[in-house]
mmCIF file of C-alpha atoms and ligand atoms in Angstrom:
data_model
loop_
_atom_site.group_PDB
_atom_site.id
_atom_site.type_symbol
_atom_site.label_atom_id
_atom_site.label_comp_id
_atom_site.label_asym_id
_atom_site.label_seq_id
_atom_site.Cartn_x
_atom_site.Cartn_y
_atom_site.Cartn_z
ATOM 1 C CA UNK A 1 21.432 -144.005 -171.163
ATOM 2 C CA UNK A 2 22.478 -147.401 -171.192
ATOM 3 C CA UNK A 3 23.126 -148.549 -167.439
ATOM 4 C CA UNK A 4 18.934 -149.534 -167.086
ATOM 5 C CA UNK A 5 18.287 -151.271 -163.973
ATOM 6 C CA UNK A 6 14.079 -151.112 -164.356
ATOM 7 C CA UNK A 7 14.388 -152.613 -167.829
ATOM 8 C CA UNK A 8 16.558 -154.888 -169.883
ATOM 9 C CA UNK A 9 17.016 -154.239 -173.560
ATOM 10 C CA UNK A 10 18.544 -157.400 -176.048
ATOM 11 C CA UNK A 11 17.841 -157.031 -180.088
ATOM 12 C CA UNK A 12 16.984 -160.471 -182.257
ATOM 13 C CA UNK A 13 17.913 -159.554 -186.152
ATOM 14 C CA UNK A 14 16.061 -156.656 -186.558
ATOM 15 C CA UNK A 15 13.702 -156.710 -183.680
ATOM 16 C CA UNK A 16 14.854 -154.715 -180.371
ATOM 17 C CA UNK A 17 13.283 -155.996 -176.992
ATOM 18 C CA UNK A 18 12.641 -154.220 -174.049
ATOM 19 C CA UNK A 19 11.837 -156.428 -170.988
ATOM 20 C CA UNK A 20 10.203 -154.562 -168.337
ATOM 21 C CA UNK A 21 12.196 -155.739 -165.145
ATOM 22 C CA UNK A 22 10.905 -154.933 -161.595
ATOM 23 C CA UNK A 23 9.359 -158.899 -161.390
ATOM 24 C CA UNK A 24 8.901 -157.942 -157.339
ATOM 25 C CA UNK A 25 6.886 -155.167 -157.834
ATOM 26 C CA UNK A 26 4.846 -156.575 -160.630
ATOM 27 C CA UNK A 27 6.640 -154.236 -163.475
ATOM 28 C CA UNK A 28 5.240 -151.281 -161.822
ATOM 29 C CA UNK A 29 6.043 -148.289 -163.820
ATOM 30 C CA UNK A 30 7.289 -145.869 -161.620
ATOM 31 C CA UNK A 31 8.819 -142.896 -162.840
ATOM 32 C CA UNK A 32 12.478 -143.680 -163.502
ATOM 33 C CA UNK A 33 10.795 -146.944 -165.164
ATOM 34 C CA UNK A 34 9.137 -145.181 -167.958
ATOM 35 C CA UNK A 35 12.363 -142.950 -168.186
ATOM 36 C CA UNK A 36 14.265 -145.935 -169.581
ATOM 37 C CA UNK A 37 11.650 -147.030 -171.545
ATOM 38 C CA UNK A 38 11.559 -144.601 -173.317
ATOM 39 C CA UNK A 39 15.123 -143.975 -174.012
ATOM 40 C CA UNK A 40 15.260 -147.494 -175.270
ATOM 41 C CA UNK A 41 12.530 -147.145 -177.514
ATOM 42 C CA UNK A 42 13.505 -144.103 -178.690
ATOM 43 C CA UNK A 43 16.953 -145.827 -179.347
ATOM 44 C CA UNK A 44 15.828 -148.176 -181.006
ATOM 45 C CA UNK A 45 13.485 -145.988 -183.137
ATOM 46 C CA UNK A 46 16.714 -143.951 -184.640
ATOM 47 C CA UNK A 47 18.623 -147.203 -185.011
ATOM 48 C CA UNK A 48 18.575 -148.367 -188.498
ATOM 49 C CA UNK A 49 19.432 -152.286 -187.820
ATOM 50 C CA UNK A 50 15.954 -151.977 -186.068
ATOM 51 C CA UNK A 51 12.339 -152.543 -187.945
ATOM 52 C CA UNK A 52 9.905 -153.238 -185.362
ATOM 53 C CA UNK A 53 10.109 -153.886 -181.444
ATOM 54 C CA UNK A 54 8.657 -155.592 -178.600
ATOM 55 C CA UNK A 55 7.842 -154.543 -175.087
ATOM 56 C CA UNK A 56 7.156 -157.814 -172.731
ATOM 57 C CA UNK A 57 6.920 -158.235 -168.784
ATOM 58 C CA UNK A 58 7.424 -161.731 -166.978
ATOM 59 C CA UNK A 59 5.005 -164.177 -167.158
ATOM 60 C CA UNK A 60 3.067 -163.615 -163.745
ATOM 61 C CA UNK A 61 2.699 -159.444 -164.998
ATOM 62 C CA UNK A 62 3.252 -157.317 -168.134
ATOM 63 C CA UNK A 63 2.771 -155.277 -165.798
ATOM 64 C CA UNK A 64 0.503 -153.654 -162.770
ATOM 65 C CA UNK A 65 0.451 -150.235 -163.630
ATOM 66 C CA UNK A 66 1.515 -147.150 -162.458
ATOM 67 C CA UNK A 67 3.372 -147.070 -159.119
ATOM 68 C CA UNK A 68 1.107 -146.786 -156.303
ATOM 69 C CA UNK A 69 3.411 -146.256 -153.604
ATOM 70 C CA UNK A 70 5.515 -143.815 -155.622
ATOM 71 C CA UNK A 71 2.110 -141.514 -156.813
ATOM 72 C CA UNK A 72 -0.131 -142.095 -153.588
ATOM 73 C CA UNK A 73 0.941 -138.604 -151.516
ATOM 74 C CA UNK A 74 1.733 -136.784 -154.894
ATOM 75 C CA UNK A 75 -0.238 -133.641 -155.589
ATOM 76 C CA UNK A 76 -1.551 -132.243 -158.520
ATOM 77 C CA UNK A 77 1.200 -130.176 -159.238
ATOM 78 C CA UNK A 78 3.955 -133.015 -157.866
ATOM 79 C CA UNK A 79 2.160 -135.555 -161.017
ATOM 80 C CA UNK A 80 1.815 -132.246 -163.440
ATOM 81 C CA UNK A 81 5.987 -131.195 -162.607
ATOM 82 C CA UNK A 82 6.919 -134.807 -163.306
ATOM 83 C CA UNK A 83 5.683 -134.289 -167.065
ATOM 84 C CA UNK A 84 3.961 -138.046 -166.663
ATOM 85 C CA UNK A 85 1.620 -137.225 -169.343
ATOM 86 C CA UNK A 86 4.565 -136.099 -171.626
ATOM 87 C CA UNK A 87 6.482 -139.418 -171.518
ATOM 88 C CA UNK A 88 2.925 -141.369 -171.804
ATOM 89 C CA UNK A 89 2.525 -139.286 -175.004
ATOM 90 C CA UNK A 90 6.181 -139.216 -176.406
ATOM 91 C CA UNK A 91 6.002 -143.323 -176.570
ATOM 92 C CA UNK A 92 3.329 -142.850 -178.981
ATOM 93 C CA UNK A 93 5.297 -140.642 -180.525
ATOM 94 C CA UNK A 94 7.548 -143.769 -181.996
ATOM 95 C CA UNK A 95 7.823 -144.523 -185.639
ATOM 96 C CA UNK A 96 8.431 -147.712 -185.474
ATOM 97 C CA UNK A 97 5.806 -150.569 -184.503
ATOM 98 C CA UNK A 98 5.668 -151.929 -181.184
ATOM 99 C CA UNK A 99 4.104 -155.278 -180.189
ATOM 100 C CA UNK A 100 3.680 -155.497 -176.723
ATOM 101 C CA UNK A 101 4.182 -159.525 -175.246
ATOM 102 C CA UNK A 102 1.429 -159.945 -172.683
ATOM 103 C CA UNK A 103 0.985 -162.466 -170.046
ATOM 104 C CA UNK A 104 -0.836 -162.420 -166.210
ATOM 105 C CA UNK A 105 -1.508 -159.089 -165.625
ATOM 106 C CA UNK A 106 -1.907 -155.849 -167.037
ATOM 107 C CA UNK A 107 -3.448 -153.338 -165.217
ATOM 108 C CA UNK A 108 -3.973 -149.670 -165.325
ATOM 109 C CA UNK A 109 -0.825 -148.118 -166.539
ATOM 110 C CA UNK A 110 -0.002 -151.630 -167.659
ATOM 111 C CA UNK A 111 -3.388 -152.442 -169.590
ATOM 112 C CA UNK A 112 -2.563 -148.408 -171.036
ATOM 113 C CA UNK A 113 0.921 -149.474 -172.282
ATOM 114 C CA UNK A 114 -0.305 -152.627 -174.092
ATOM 115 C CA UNK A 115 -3.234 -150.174 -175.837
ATOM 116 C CA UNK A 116 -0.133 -147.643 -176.969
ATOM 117 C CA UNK A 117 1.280 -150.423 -178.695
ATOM 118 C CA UNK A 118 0.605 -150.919 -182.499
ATOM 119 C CA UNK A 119 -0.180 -155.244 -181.855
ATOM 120 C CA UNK A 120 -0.841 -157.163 -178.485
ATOM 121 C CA UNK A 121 0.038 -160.999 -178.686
ATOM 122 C CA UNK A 122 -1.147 -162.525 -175.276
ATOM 123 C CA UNK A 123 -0.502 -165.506 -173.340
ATOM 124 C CA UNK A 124 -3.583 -167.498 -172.505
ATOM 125 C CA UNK A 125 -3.102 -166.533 -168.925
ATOM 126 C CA UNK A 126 -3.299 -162.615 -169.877
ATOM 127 C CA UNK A 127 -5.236 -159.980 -167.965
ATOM 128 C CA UNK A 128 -6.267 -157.042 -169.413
ATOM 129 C CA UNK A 129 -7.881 -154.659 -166.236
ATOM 130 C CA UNK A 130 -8.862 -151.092 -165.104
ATOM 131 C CA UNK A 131 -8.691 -151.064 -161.209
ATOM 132 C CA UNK A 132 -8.109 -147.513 -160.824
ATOM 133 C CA UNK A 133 -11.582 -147.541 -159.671
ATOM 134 C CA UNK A 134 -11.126 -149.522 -156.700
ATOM 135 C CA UNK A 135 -8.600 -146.948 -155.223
ATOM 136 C CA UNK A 136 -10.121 -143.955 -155.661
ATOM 137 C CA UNK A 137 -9.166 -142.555 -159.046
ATOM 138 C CA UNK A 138 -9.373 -143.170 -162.945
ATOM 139 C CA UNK A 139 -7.811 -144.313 -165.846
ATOM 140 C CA UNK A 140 -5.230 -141.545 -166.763
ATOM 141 C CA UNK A 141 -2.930 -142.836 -169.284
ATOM 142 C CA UNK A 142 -5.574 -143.194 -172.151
ATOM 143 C CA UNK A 143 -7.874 -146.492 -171.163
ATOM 144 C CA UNK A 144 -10.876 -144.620 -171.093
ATOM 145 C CA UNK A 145 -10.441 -143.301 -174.467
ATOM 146 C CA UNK A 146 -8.604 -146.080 -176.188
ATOM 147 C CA UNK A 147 -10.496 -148.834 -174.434
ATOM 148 C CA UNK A 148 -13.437 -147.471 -175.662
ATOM 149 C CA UNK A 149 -13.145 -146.804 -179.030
ATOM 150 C CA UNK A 150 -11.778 -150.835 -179.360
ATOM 151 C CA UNK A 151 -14.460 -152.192 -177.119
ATOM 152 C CA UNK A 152 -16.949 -149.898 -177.291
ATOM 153 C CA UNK A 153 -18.740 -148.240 -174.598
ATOM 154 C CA UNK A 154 -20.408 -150.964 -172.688
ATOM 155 C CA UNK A 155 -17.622 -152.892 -171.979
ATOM 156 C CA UNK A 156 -15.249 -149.872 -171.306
ATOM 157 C CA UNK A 157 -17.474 -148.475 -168.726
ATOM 158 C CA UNK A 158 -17.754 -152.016 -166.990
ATOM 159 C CA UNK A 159 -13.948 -151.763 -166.972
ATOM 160 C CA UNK A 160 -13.354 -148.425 -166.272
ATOM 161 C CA UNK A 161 -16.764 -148.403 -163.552
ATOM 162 C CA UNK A 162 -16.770 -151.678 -161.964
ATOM 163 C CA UNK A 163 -13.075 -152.977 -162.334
ATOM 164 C CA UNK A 164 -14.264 -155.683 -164.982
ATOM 165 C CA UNK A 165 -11.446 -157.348 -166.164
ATOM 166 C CA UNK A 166 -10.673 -158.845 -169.743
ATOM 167 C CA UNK A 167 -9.374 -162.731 -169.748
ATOM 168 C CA UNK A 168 -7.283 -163.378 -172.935
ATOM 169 C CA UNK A 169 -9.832 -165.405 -174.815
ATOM 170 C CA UNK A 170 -12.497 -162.120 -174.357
ATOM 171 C CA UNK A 171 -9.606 -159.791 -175.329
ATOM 172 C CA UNK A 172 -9.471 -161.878 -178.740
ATOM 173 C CA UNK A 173 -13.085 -161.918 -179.143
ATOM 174 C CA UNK A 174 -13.498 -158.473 -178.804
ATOM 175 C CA UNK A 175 -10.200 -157.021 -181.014
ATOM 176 C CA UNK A 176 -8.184 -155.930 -177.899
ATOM 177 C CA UNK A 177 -5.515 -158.328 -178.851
ATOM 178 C CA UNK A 178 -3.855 -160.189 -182.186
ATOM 179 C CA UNK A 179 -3.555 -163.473 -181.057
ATOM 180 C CA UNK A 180 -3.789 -165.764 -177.761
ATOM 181 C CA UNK A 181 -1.074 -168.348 -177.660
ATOM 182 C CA UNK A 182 0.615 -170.540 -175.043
ATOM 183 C CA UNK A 183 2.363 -168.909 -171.968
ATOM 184 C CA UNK A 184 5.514 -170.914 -173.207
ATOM 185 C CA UNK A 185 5.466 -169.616 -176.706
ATOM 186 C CA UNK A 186 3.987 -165.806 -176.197
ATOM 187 C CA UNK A 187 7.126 -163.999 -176.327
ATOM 188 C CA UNK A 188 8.573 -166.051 -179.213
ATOM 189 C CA UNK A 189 5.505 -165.575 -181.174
ATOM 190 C CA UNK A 190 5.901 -161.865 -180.312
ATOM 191 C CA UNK A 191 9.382 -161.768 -181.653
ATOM 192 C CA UNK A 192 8.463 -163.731 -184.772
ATOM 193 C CA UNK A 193 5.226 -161.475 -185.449
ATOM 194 C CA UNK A 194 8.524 -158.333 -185.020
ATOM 195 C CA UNK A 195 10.728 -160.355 -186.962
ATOM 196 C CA UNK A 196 8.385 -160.453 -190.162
ATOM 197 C CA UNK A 197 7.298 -156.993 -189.850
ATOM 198 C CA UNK A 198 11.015 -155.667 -189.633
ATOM 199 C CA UNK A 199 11.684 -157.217 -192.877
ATOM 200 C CA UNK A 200 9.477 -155.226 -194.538
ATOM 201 C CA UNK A 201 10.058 -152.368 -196.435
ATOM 202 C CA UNK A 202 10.736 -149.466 -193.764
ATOM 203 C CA UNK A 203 9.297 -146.735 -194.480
ATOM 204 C CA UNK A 204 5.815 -148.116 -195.752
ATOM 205 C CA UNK A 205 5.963 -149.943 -192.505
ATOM 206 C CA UNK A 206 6.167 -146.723 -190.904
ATOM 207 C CA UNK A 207 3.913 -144.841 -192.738
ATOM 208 C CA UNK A 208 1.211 -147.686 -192.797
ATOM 209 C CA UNK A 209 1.545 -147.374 -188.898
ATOM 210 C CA UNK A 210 1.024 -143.945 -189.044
ATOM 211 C CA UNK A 211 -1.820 -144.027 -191.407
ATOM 212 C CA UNK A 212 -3.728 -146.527 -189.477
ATOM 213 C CA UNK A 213 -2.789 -144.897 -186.035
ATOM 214 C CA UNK A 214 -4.484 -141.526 -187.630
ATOM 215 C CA UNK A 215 -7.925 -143.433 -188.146
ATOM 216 C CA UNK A 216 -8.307 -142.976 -184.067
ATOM 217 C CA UNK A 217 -7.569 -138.827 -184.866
ATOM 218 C CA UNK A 218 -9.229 -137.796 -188.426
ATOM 219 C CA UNK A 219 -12.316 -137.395 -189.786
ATOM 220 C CA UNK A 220 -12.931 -140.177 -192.336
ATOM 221 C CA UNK A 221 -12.414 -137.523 -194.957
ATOM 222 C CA UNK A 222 -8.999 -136.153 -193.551
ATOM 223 C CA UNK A 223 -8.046 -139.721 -192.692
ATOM 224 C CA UNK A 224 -8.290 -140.830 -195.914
ATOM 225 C CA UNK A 225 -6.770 -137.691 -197.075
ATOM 226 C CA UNK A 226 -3.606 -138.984 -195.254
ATOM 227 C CA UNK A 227 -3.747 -142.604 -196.205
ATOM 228 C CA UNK A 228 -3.385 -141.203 -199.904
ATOM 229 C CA UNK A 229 -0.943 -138.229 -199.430
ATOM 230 C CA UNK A 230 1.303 -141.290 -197.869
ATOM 231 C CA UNK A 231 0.538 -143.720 -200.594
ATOM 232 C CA UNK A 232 1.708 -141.311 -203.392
ATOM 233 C CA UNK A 233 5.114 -140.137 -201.437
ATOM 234 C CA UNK A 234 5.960 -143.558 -200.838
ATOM 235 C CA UNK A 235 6.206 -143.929 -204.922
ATOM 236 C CA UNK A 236 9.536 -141.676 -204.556
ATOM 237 C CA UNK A 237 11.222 -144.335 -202.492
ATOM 238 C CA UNK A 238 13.838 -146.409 -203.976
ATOM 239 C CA UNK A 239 11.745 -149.148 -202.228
ATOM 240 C CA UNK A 240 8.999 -148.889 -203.965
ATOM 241 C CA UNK A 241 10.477 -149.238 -207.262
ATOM 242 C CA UNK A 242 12.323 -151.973 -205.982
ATOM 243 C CA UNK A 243 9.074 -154.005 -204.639
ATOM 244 C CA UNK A 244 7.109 -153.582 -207.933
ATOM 245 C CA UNK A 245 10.147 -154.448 -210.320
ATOM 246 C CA UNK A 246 10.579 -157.677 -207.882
ATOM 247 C CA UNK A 247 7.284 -158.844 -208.398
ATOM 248 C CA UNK A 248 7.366 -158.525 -212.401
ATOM 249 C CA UNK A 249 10.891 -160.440 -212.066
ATOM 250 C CA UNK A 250 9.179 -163.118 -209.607
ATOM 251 C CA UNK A 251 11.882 -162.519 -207.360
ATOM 252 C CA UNK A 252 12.292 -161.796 -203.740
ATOM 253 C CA UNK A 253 12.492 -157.949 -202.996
ATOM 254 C CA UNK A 254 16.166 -156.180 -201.360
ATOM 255 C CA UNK A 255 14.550 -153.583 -199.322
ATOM 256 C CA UNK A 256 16.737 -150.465 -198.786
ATOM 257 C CA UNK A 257 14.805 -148.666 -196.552
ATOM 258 C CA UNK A 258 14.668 -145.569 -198.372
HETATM 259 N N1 LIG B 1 2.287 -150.270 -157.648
HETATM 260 C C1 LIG B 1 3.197 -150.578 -156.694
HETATM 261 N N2 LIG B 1 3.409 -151.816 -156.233
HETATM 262 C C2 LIG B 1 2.673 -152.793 -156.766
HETATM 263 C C3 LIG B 1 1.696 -152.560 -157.765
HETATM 264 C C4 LIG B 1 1.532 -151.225 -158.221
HETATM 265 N N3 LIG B 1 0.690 -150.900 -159.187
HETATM 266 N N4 LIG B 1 1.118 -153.746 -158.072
HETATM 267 C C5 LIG B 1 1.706 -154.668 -157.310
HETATM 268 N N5 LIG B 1 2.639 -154.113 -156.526
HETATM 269 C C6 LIG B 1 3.494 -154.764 -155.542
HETATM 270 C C7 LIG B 1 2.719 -155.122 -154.276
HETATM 271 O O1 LIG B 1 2.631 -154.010 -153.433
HETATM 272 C C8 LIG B 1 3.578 -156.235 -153.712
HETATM 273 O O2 LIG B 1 4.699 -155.646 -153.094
HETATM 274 P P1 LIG B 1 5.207 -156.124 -151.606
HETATM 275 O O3 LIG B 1 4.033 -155.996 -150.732
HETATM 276 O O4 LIG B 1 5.631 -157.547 -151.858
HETATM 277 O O5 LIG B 1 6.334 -155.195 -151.302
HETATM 278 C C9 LIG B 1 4.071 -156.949 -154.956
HETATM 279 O O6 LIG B 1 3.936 -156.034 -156.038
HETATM 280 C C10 LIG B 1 3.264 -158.190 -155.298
HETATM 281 O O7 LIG B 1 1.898 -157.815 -155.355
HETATM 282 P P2 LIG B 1 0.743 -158.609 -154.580
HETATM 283 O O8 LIG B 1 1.267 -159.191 -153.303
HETATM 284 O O9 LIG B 1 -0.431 -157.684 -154.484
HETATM 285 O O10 LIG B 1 0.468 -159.808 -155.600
HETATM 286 P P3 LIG B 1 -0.914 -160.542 -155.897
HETATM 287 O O11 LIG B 1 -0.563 -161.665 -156.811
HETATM 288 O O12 LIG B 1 -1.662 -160.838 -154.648
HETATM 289 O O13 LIG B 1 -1.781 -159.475 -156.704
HETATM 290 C C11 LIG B 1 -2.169 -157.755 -158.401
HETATM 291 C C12 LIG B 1 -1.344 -159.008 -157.974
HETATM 292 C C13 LIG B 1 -1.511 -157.243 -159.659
HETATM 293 C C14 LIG B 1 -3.605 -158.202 -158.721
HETATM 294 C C15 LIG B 1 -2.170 -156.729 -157.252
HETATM 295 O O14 LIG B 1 -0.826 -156.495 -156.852
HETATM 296 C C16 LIG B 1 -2.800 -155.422 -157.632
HETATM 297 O O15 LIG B 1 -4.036 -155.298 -157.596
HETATM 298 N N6 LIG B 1 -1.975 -154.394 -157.949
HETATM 299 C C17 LIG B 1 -2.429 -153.062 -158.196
HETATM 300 C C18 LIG B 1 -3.110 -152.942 -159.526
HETATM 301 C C19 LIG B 1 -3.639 -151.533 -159.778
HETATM 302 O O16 LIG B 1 -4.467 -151.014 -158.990
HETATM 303 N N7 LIG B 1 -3.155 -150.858 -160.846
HETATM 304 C C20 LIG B 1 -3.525 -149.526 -161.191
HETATM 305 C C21 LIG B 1 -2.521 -148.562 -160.622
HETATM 306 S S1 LIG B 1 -2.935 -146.863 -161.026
HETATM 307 C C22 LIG B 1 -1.032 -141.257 -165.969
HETATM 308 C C23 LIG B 1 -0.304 -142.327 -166.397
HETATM 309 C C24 LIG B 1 -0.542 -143.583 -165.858
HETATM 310 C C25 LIG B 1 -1.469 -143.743 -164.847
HETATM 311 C C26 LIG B 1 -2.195 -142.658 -164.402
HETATM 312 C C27 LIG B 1 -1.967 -141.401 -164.937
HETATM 313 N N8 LIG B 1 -0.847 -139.943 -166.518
HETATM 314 C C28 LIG B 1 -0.013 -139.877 -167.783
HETATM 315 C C29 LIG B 1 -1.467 -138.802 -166.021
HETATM 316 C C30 LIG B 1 -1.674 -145.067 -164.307
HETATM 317 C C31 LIG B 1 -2.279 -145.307 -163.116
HETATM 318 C C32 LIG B 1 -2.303 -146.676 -162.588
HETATM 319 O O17 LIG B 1 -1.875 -147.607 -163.239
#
């Protein structure tokens, strides 16, 4: 699929961007939204020009969530037959990281996307919100679980309770977000953060994501387990090799990816 019309897609060197595009609707993710999304990701993912992408809205939304009008007379069965919890689940499901470019709003579905992400840089004028409160339902896309375990409880039930939303500076301050910068230089910094993770060596980039990603799963025990398992395969990359040698020779390392 190529032909997107919710979404535009551009790559920068090694970093592939997806730009959520429905600026009317406040990059509500309706269904055929998230369809392309994921494609593109999961192009992306398999292409091996590609190290790292970045999701971003327009300035006034990352986006506003799920799309009310399109989900408000579904029933259960209607939301279960449309496998939305499938495509929530197969974007986490990408190997490579994602930083998600956030400015103005992001809300619900929205605030859920930035959270699967592996890195949130957000424009001062970010948002970071729960209202599924406020008409009639829940968080169902993750918040309450991710949102609490990087917040904590208190906070995530204010969010998830009372509809308490998250200005940038408080995202910072409580570790929902890398870095605040300027609503002019967001999605560059974004694409710079990509840039310097793409030109790392790939598949420690990958497995580092995956290691870290597997602290919200395992036991300390079996998460550490898995840190090491990962550490001692990545000694039968070429890469490897190649990093340490580099470092004896004081020279810049030619990853190969492999
Ligand atoms: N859905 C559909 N349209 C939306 C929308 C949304 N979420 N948000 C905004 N829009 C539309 C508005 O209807 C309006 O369209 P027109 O009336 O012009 O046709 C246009 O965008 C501009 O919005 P406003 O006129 O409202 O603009 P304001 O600046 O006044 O307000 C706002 C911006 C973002 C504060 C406001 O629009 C707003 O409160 N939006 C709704 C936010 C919200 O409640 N989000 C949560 C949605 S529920 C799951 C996966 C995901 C989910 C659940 C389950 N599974 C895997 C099971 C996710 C659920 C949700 O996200």
């Amino acid at each position: 699929m190529t032909d997107y019309t919710d979404i535009l897609t551009e790559t920068h060197g090694r970093v592939g961007l997806v730009r959520l595009n429905r600026p009317k609707a406040m990059n509500a993710l309706r269904g055929h939204l998230l369809a392309e999304l994921l494609d593109a990701l999961r192009a992306f993912d398999a292409d091996d020009s590609i190290g790292a992408m970045v999701i971003t809205g327009s300035e006034r939304a990352f986006s506003a969530g799920a799309d009310i009008k399109e989900m408000a007379d579904a029933t259960p069965v209607d939301l279960m037959n449309r496998g939305l919890s499938d495509g929530w689940h197969r974007i986490s499901t990408i190997r490579k990281p994602i930083i998600a470019a956030v400015s103005g709003f992001a809300l619900g579905g929205g605030c859920e996307l930035a959270l699967l992400c592996d890195l949130i840089v957000a424009s001062e004028t970010a948002q970071f919100g729960q209202p599924e409160i406020t008409i009639g339902v829940i968080p169902g896309a993750g918040g309450t679980q991710r949102l609490t375990r990087i917040l904590g409880k208190a906070l995530a039930m204010e969010m998830v309770l009372n509809n308490r939303f998250l200005k940038a500076d408080e995202a910072l301050q409580h570790g929902l977000v890398n870095r605040v910068v300027t609503v002019e230089s967001y999605l560059d910094e974004a694409l710079k953060l990509a840039g310097e993770i793409a030109a790392r060596a790939p598949v420690a980039v990958r497995l580092g994501k995956e290691a870290v990603n597997s602290a919200y799963e395992l036991s300390l025990t079996e998460g550490l387990a898995a840190e090491q398992r990962a550490f001692y395969l990545l000694f039968s990359t070429e890469d490897q090799k190649e990093g340490m040698q580099a470092f004896v020779e004081k020279r810049a390392p030619a990853w190969k990816g492999k």
